[in-house]
Backbone atoms as SQL, in Angstrom:
CREATE TABLE atoms (id INTEGER PRIMARY KEY, chain TEXT, resi INTEGER, resn TEXT, atom TEXT, x REAL, y REAL, z REAL);
INSERT INTO atoms VALUES
  (1, 'A', 1, 'MET', 'N', 48.332, 82.014, 49.034),
  (2, 'A', 1, 'MET', 'CA', 47.019, 82.335, 48.505),
  (3, 'A', 1, 'MET', 'C', 46.885, 83.839, 48.254),
  (4, 'A', 2, 'ARG', 'N', 47.469, 84.630, 49.174),
  (5, 'A', 2, 'ARG', 'CA', 47.422, 86.077, 48.998),
  (6, 'A', 2, 'ARG', 'C', 48.137, 86.474, 47.708),
  (7, 'A', 3, 'PHE', 'N', 49.233, 85.770, 47.417),
  (8, 'A', 3, 'PHE', 'CA', 49.994, 86.061, 46.207),
  (9, 'A', 3, 'PHE', 'C', 49.142, 85.820, 44.956),
  (10, 'A', 4, 'LEU', 'N', 48.427, 84.698, 44.921),
  (11, 'A', 4, 'LEU', 'CA', 47.578, 84.395, 43.764),
  (12, 'A', 4, 'LEU', 'C', 46.447, 85.407, 43.614),
  (13, 'A', 5, 'ALA', 'N', 45.865, 85.827, 44.736),
  (14, 'A', 5, 'ALA', 'CA', 44.799, 86.825, 44.685),
  (15, 'A', 5, 'ALA', 'C', 45.336, 88.151, 44.162),
  (16, 'A', 6, 'THR', 'N', 46.534, 88.506, 44.596),
  (17, 'A', 6, 'THR', 'CA', 47.145, 89.749, 44.120),
  (18, 'A', 6, 'THR', 'C', 47.404, 89.693, 42.625),
  (19, 'A', 7, 'ILE', 'N', 47.954, 88.587, 42.162),
  (20, 'A', 7, 'ILE', 'CA', 48.231, 88.432, 40.731),
  (21, 'A', 7, 'ILE', 'C', 46.927, 88.499, 39.927),
  (22, 'A', 8, 'GLY', 'N', 45.894, 87.818, 40.399),
  (23, 'A', 8, 'GLY', 'CA', 44.606, 87.857, 39.701),
  (24, 'A', 8, 'GLY', 'C', 44.029, 89.258, 39.627),
  (25, 'A', 9, 'ASN', 'N', 44.095, 89.990, 40.726),
  (26, 'A', 9, 'ASN', 'CA', 43.576, 91.357, 40.725),
  (27, 'A', 9, 'ASN', 'C', 44.388, 92.266, 39.809),
  (28, 'A', 10, 'LEU', 'N', 45.695, 92.095, 39.794),
  (29, 'A', 10, 'LEU', 'CA', 46.525, 92.895, 38.898),
  (30, 'A', 10, 'LEU', 'C', 46.261, 92.558, 37.432),
  (31, 'A', 11, 'ILE', 'N', 45.978, 91.296, 37.158),
  (32, 'A', 11, 'ILE', 'CA', 45.619, 90.907, 35.784),
  (33, 'A', 11, 'ILE', 'C', 44.312, 91.578, 35.367),
  (34, 'A', 12, 'ILE', 'N', 43.338, 91.602, 36.262),
  (35, 'A', 12, 'ILE', 'CA', 42.061, 92.255, 35.947),
  (36, 'A', 12, 'ILE', 'C', 42.276, 93.746, 35.687),
  (37, 'A', 13, 'LEU', 'N', 43.055, 94.396, 36.551),
  (38, 'A', 13, 'LEU', 'CA', 43.325, 95.827, 36.346),
  (39, 'A', 13, 'LEU', 'C', 44.091, 96.058, 35.046),
  (40, 'A', 14, 'GLY', 'N', 45.032, 95.185, 34.738),
  (41, 'A', 14, 'GLY', 'CA', 45.761, 95.299, 33.470),
  (42, 'A', 14, 'GLY', 'C', 44.846, 95.132, 32.273),
  (43, 'A', 15, 'PHE', 'N', 43.896, 94.216, 32.381),
  (44, 'A', 15, 'PHE', 'CA', 42.926, 94.006, 31.305),
  (45, 'A', 15, 'PHE', 'C', 42.062, 95.246, 31.101),
  (46, 'A', 16, 'VAL', 'N', 41.657, 95.889, 32.204),
  (47, 'A', 16, 'VAL', 'CA', 40.857, 97.107, 32.107),
  (48, 'A', 16, 'VAL', 'C', 41.665, 98.218, 31.431),
  (49, 'A', 17, 'VAL', 'N', 42.928, 98.348, 31.805),
  (50, 'A', 17, 'VAL', 'CA', 43.788, 99.365, 31.185),
  (51, 'A', 17, 'VAL', 'C', 43.967, 99.067, 29.697),
  (52, 'A', 18, 'TYR', 'N', 44.154, 97.804, 29.358),
  (53, 'A', 18, 'TYR', 'CA', 44.283, 97.411, 27.956),
  (54, 'A', 18, 'TYR', 'C', 43.026, 97.755, 27.164),
  (55, 'A', 19, 'LEU', 'N', 41.852, 97.408, 27.713),
  (56, 'A', 19, 'LEU', 'CA', 40.599, 97.725, 27.018),
  (57, 'A', 19, 'LEU', 'C', 40.418, 99.224, 26.845),
  (58, 'A', 20, 'TYR', 'N', 40.785, 99.984, 27.864),
  (59, 'A', 20, 'TYR', 'CA', 40.655, 101.439, 27.787),
  (60, 'A', 20, 'TYR', 'C', 41.607, 101.994, 26.726),
  (61, 'A', 21, 'ALA', 'N', 42.813, 101.440, 26.640),
  (62, 'A', 21, 'ALA', 'CA', 43.794, 101.924, 25.661),
  (63, 'A', 21, 'ALA', 'C', 43.391, 101.550, 24.238),
  (64, 'A', 22, 'VAL', 'N', 42.845, 100.365, 24.044),
  (65, 'A', 22, 'VAL', 'CA', 42.507, 99.903, 22.702),
  (66, 'A', 22, 'VAL', 'C', 41.188, 100.496, 22.218),
  (67, 'A', 23, 'HIS', 'N', 40.168, 100.502, 23.086),
  (68, 'A', 23, 'HIS', 'CA', 38.828, 100.911, 22.663),
  (69, 'A', 23, 'HIS', 'C', 38.467, 102.329, 23.084),
  (70, 'A', 24, 'GLY', 'N', 39.257, 102.960, 23.903),
  (71, 'A', 24, 'GLY', 'CA', 38.971, 104.324, 24.335),
  (72, 'A', 24, 'GLY', 'C', 37.992, 104.363, 25.492),
  (73, 'A', 25, 'ALA', 'N', 37.540, 105.568, 25.768),
  (74, 'A', 25, 'ALA', 'CA', 36.634, 105.789, 26.892),
  (75, 'A', 25, 'ALA', 'C', 35.279, 105.138, 26.617),
  (76, 'A', 26, 'PRO', 'N', 34.569, 104.737, 27.678),
  (77, 'A', 26, 'PRO', 'CA', 33.239, 104.155, 27.496),
  (78, 'A', 26, 'PRO', 'C', 32.273, 105.168, 26.889),
  (79, 'A', 27, 'LYS', 'N', 31.345, 104.673, 26.089),
  (80, 'A', 27, 'LYS', 'CA', 30.447, 105.571, 25.367),
  (81, 'A', 27, 'LYS', 'C', 29.067, 105.712, 25.996),
  (82, 'A', 28, 'GLY', 'N', 28.591, 104.715, 26.682),
  (83, 'A', 28, 'GLY', 'CA', 27.259, 104.769, 27.271),
  (84, 'A', 28, 'GLY', 'C', 27.308, 104.718, 28.783),
  (85, 'A', 29, 'ASP', 'N', 26.152, 104.965, 29.392),
  (86, 'A', 29, 'ASP', 'CA', 26.078, 104.928, 30.846),
  (87, 'A', 29, 'ASP', 'C', 26.374, 103.537, 31.393),
  (88, 'A', 30, 'ALA', 'N', 25.871, 102.516, 30.739),
  (89, 'A', 30, 'ALA', 'CA', 26.110, 101.151, 31.201),
  (90, 'A', 30, 'ALA', 'C', 27.593, 100.801, 31.119),
  (91, 'A', 31, 'ASP', 'N', 28.259, 101.296, 30.081),
  (92, 'A', 31, 'ASP', 'CA', 29.693, 101.034, 29.949),
  (93, 'A', 31, 'ASP', 'C', 30.491, 101.730, 31.042),
  (94, 'A', 32, 'VAL', 'N', 30.082, 102.929, 31.418),
  (95, 'A', 32, 'VAL', 'CA', 30.763, 103.652, 32.486),
  (96, 'A', 32, 'VAL', 'C', 30.586, 102.913, 33.809),
  (97, 'A', 33, 'ILE', 'N', 29.386, 102.423, 34.065),
  (98, 'A', 33, 'ILE', 'CA', 29.125, 101.678, 35.304),
  (99, 'A', 33, 'ILE', 'C', 29.951, 100.391, 35.322),
  (100, 'A', 34, 'ALA', 'N', 30.000, 99.692, 34.194),
  (101, 'A', 34, 'ALA', 'CA', 30.789, 98.459, 34.112),
  (102, 'A', 34, 'ALA', 'C', 32.270, 98.761, 34.337),
  (103, 'A', 35, 'LEU', 'N', 32.768, 99.853, 33.781),
  (104, 'A', 35, 'LEU', 'CA', 34.165, 100.230, 33.971),
  (105, 'A', 35, 'LEU', 'C', 34.450, 100.544, 35.437),
  (106, 'A', 36, 'CYS', 'N', 33.549, 101.268, 36.077),
  (107, 'A', 36, 'CYS', 'CA', 33.723, 101.591, 37.497),
  (108, 'A', 36, 'CYS', 'C', 33.760, 100.324, 38.347),
  (109, 'A', 37, 'ILE', 'N', 32.889, 99.387, 38.038),
  (110, 'A', 37, 'ILE', 'CA', 32.871, 98.128, 38.793),
  (111, 'A', 37, 'ILE', 'C', 34.139, 97.330, 38.528),
  (112, 'A', 38, 'LEU', 'N', 34.567, 97.280, 37.262),
  (113, 'A', 38, 'LEU', 'CA', 35.772, 96.526, 36.922),
  (114, 'A', 38, 'LEU', 'C', 37.028, 97.120, 37.551),
  (115, 'A', 39, 'ILE', 'N', 37.009, 98.412, 37.868),
  (116, 'A', 39, 'ILE', 'CA', 38.147, 99.029, 38.543),
  (117, 'A', 39, 'ILE', 'C', 37.997, 98.907, 40.058),
  (118, 'A', 40, 'ALA', 'N', 36.793, 99.108, 40.562),
  (119, 'A', 40, 'ALA', 'CA', 36.584, 99.153, 42.009),
  (120, 'A', 40, 'ALA', 'C', 36.761, 97.793, 42.681),
  (121, 'A', 41, 'VAL', 'N', 36.295, 96.740, 42.056),
  (122, 'A', 41, 'VAL', 'CA', 36.339, 95.426, 42.706),
  (123, 'A', 41, 'VAL', 'C', 37.772, 94.962, 42.983),
  (124, 'A', 42, 'PRO', 'N', 38.679, 94.992, 42.023),
  (125, 'A', 42, 'PRO', 'CA', 40.041, 94.566, 42.350),
  (126, 'A', 42, 'PRO', 'C', 40.750, 95.506, 43.333),
  (127, 'A', 43, 'VAL', 'N', 40.467, 96.803, 43.233),
  (128, 'A', 43, 'VAL', 'CA', 41.102, 97.760, 44.140),
  (129, 'A', 43, 'VAL', 'C', 40.648, 97.504, 45.574),
  (130, 'A', 44, 'VAL', 'N', 39.347, 97.325, 45.770),
  (131, 'A', 44, 'VAL', 'CA', 38.827, 97.046, 47.115),
  (132, 'A', 44, 'VAL', 'C', 39.357, 95.709, 47.620),
  (133, 'A', 45, 'ASN', 'N', 39.449, 94.735, 46.734),
  (134, 'A', 45, 'ASN', 'CA', 39.982, 93.435, 47.112),
  (135, 'A', 45, 'ASN', 'C', 41.435, 93.548, 47.558),
  (136, 'A', 46, 'LEU', 'N', 42.255, 94.301, 46.830),
  (137, 'A', 46, 'LEU', 'CA', 43.649, 94.493, 47.216),
  (138, 'A', 46, 'LEU', 'C', 43.759, 95.245, 48.538),
  (139, 'A', 47, 'LEU', 'N', 42.911, 96.238, 48.734),
  (140, 'A', 47, 'LEU', 'CA', 42.918, 96.961, 50.012),
  (141, 'A', 47, 'LEU', 'C', 42.561, 96.022, 51.162),
  (142, 'A', 48, 'ALA', 'N', 41.582, 95.175, 50.944),
  (143, 'A', 48, 'ALA', 'CA', 41.191, 94.229, 51.991),
  (144, 'A', 48, 'ALA', 'C', 42.308, 93.236, 52.282),
  (145, 'A', 49, 'LEU', 'N', 43.048, 92.851, 51.262),
  (146, 'A', 49, 'LEU', 'CA', 44.135, 91.898, 51.463),
  (147, 'A', 49, 'LEU', 'C', 45.293, 92.490, 52.256),
  (148, 'A', 50, 'TYR', 'N', 45.602, 93.763, 52.019),
  (149, 'A', 50, 'TYR', 'CA', 46.834, 94.326, 52.568),
  (150, 'A', 50, 'TYR', 'C', 46.646, 95.366, 53.663),
  (151, 'A', 51, 'THR', 'N', 45.426, 95.684, 54.055),
  (152, 'A', 51, 'THR', 'CA', 45.252, 96.661, 55.131),
  (153, 'A', 51, 'THR', 'C', 44.901, 96.002, 56.449),
  (154, 'A', 52, 'GLY', 'N', 44.896, 94.708, 56.520),
  (155, 'A', 52, 'GLY', 'CA', 44.649, 94.027, 57.774),
  (156, 'A', 52, 'GLY', 'C', 43.178, 93.837, 58.082),
  (157, 'A', 53, 'PHE', 'N', 42.349, 93.730, 57.084),
  (158, 'A', 53, 'PHE', 'CA', 40.925, 93.470, 57.264),
  (159, 'A', 53, 'PHE', 'C', 40.780, 92.069, 57.839),
  (160, 'A', 54, 'LYS', 'N', 40.271, 91.953, 59.055),
  (161, 'A', 54, 'LYS', 'CA', 40.343, 90.701, 59.800),
  (162, 'A', 54, 'LYS', 'C', 38.992, 90.040, 60.056),
  (163, 'A', 55, 'THR', 'N', 38.084, 90.047, 59.134),
  (164, 'A', 55, 'THR', 'CA', 36.793, 89.411, 59.342),
  (165, 'A', 55, 'THR', 'C', 36.904, 87.913, 59.602),
  (166, 'A', 56, 'PRO', 'N', 37.765, 87.168, 58.908),
  (167, 'A', 56, 'PRO', 'CA', 37.848, 85.741, 59.210),
  (168, 'A', 56, 'PRO', 'C', 38.246, 85.460, 60.658),
  (169, 'A', 57, 'GLU', 'N', 39.063, 86.331, 61.257),
  (170, 'A', 57, 'GLU', 'CA', 39.428, 86.122, 62.647),
  (171, 'A', 57, 'GLU', 'C', 38.216, 86.281, 63.555),
  (172, 'A', 58, 'LEU', 'N', 37.344, 87.221, 63.229),
  (173, 'A', 58, 'LEU', 'CA', 36.136, 87.384, 64.030),
  (174, 'A', 58, 'LEU', 'C', 35.280, 86.124, 63.957),
  (175, 'A', 59, 'LEU', 'N', 35.178, 85.554, 62.789),
  (176, 'A', 59, 'LEU', 'CA', 34.430, 84.309, 62.621),
  (177, 'A', 59, 'LEU', 'C', 35.094, 83.182, 63.410),
  (178, 'A', 60, 'THR', 'N', 36.401, 83.118, 63.364),
  (179, 'A', 60, 'THR', 'CA', 37.128, 82.093, 64.106),
  (180, 'A', 60, 'THR', 'C', 36.914, 82.255, 65.605),
  (181, 'A', 61, 'LEU', 'N', 36.955, 83.499, 66.082),
  (182, 'A', 61, 'LEU', 'CA', 36.717, 83.742, 67.507),
  (183, 'A', 61, 'LEU', 'C', 35.306, 83.320, 67.912),
  (184, 'A', 62, 'GLU', 'N', 34.340, 83.593, 67.080),
  (185, 'A', 62, 'GLU', 'CA', 32.958, 83.195, 67.370),
  (186, 'A', 62, 'GLU', 'C', 32.847, 81.679, 67.450),
  (187, 'A', 63, 'LEU', 'N', 33.461, 80.988, 66.508),
  (188, 'A', 63, 'LEU', 'CA', 33.417, 79.527, 66.521),
  (189, 'A', 63, 'LEU', 'C', 34.122, 78.959, 67.745),
  (190, 'A', 64, 'GLU', 'N', 35.250, 79.537, 68.122),
  (191, 'A', 64, 'GLU', 'CA', 35.957, 79.075, 69.325),
  (192, 'A', 64, 'GLU', 'C', 35.118, 79.299, 70.579),
  (193, 'A', 65, 'ALA', 'N', 34.421, 80.434, 70.648),
  (194, 'A', 65, 'ALA', 'CA', 33.560, 80.709, 71.800),
  (195, 'A', 65, 'ALA', 'C', 32.415, 79.695, 71.875),
  (196, 'A', 66, 'ARG', 'N', 31.831, 79.368, 70.739),
  (197, 'A', 66, 'ARG', 'CA', 30.758, 78.371, 70.725),
  (198, 'A', 66, 'ARG', 'C', 31.270, 76.993, 71.144),
  (199, 'A', 67, 'LYS', 'N', 32.469, 76.636, 70.672),
  (200, 'A', 67, 'LYS', 'CA', 33.049, 75.353, 71.051),
  (201, 'A', 67, 'LYS', 'C', 33.296, 75.293, 72.553),
  (202, 'A', 68, 'ALA', 'N', 33.831, 76.379, 73.102),
  (203, 'A', 68, 'ALA', 'CA', 34.100, 76.405, 74.543),
  (204, 'A', 68, 'ALA', 'C', 32.810, 76.280, 75.339),
  (205, 'A', 69, 'LYS', 'N', 31.758, 76.953, 74.878),
  (206, 'A', 69, 'LYS', 'CA', 30.464, 76.878, 75.560),
  (207, 'A', 69, 'LYS', 'C', 29.911, 75.453, 75.518),
  (208, 'A', 70, 'LEU', 'N', 30.013, 74.813, 74.362),
  (209, 'A', 70, 'LEU', 'CA', 29.530, 73.440, 74.236),
  (210, 'A', 70, 'LEU', 'C', 30.349, 72.478, 75.089),
  (211, 'A', 71, 'ARG', 'N', 31.675, 72.676, 75.124),
  (212, 'A', 71, 'ARG', 'CA', 32.508, 71.822, 75.975),
  (213, 'A', 71, 'ARG', 'C', 32.108, 71.952, 77.439),
  (214, 'A', 72, 'LYS', 'N', 31.826, 73.177, 77.886),
  (215, 'A', 72, 'LYS', 'CA', 31.414, 73.416, 79.265),
  (216, 'A', 72, 'LYS', 'C', 30.077, 72.728, 79.541),
  (217, 'A', 73, 'GLN', 'N', 29.130, 72.845, 78.594),
  (218, 'A', 73, 'GLN', 'CA', 27.837, 72.200, 78.770),
  (219, 'A', 73, 'GLN', 'C', 27.977, 70.685, 78.839),
  (220, 'A', 74, 'ILE', 'N', 28.843, 70.125, 78.002),
  (221, 'A', 74, 'ILE', 'CA', 29.064, 68.681, 78.016),
  (222, 'A', 74, 'ILE', 'C', 29.708, 68.261, 79.332),
  (223, 'A', 75, 'ALA', 'N', 30.688, 69.036, 79.783),
  (224, 'A', 75, 'ALA', 'CA', 31.352, 68.707, 81.051),
  (225, 'A', 75, 'ALA', 'C', 30.360, 68.799, 82.206),
  (226, 'A', 76, 'ASP', 'N', 29.509, 69.823, 82.227),
  (227, 'A', 76, 'ASP', 'CA', 28.487, 69.951, 83.271),
  (228, 'A', 76, 'ASP', 'C', 27.493, 68.799, 83.220),
  (229, 'A', 77, 'ALA', 'N', 27.118, 68.386, 82.007),
  (230, 'A', 77, 'ALA', 'CA', 26.178, 67.272, 81.856),
  (231, 'A', 77, 'ALA', 'C', 26.813, 65.971, 82.338),
  (232, 'A', 78, 'ASN', 'N', 28.097, 65.788, 82.081),
  (233, 'A', 78, 'ASN', 'CA', 28.784, 64.569, 82.528),
  (234, 'A', 78, 'ASN', 'C', 28.903, 64.545, 84.047),
  (235, 'A', 79, 'VAL', 'N', 29.099, 65.692, 84.669),
  (236, 'A', 79, 'VAL', 'CA', 29.222, 65.751, 86.126),
  (237, 'A', 79, 'VAL', 'C', 27.896, 65.426, 86.775),
  (238, 'A', 80, 'THR', 'N', 26.822, 65.961, 86.225),
  (239, 'A', 80, 'THR', 'CA', 25.499, 65.746, 86.845),
  (240, 'A', 80, 'THR', 'C', 24.982, 64.332, 86.607),
  (241, 'A', 81, 'THR', 'N', 25.398, 63.672, 85.537),
  (242, 'A', 81, 'THR', 'CA', 24.900, 62.328, 85.246),
  (243, 'A', 81, 'THR', 'C', 25.821, 61.236, 85.766),
  (244, 'A', 82, 'ALA', 'N', 26.960, 61.606, 86.293),
  (245, 'A', 82, 'ALA', 'CA', 27.894, 60.591, 86.825),
  (246, 'A', 82, 'ALA', 'C', 27.317, 59.978, 88.110),
  (247, 'A', 83, 'PRO', 'N', 27.481, 58.650, 88.289),
  (248, 'A', 83, 'PRO', 'CA', 26.905, 57.976, 89.478),
  (249, 'A', 83, 'PRO', 'C', 27.651, 58.288, 90.740);
């Protein structure tokens, strides 16, 4: 999946370079902002992919902690309700 994301981001950057080469520099303020966004988004995405940005692991840890808490509550409830 990382490979496909990398290829997609490189395609976007290549497209931006192609547009810049064919049409030249942006002429208006809105075009400059669009160019900055079109360059920044793939670059930030590539940095997040390859610098070890680990937000999904934090989410996974949170979910595991919640599961463990629920398992403990269920086990405690089973102990107290057992005859």
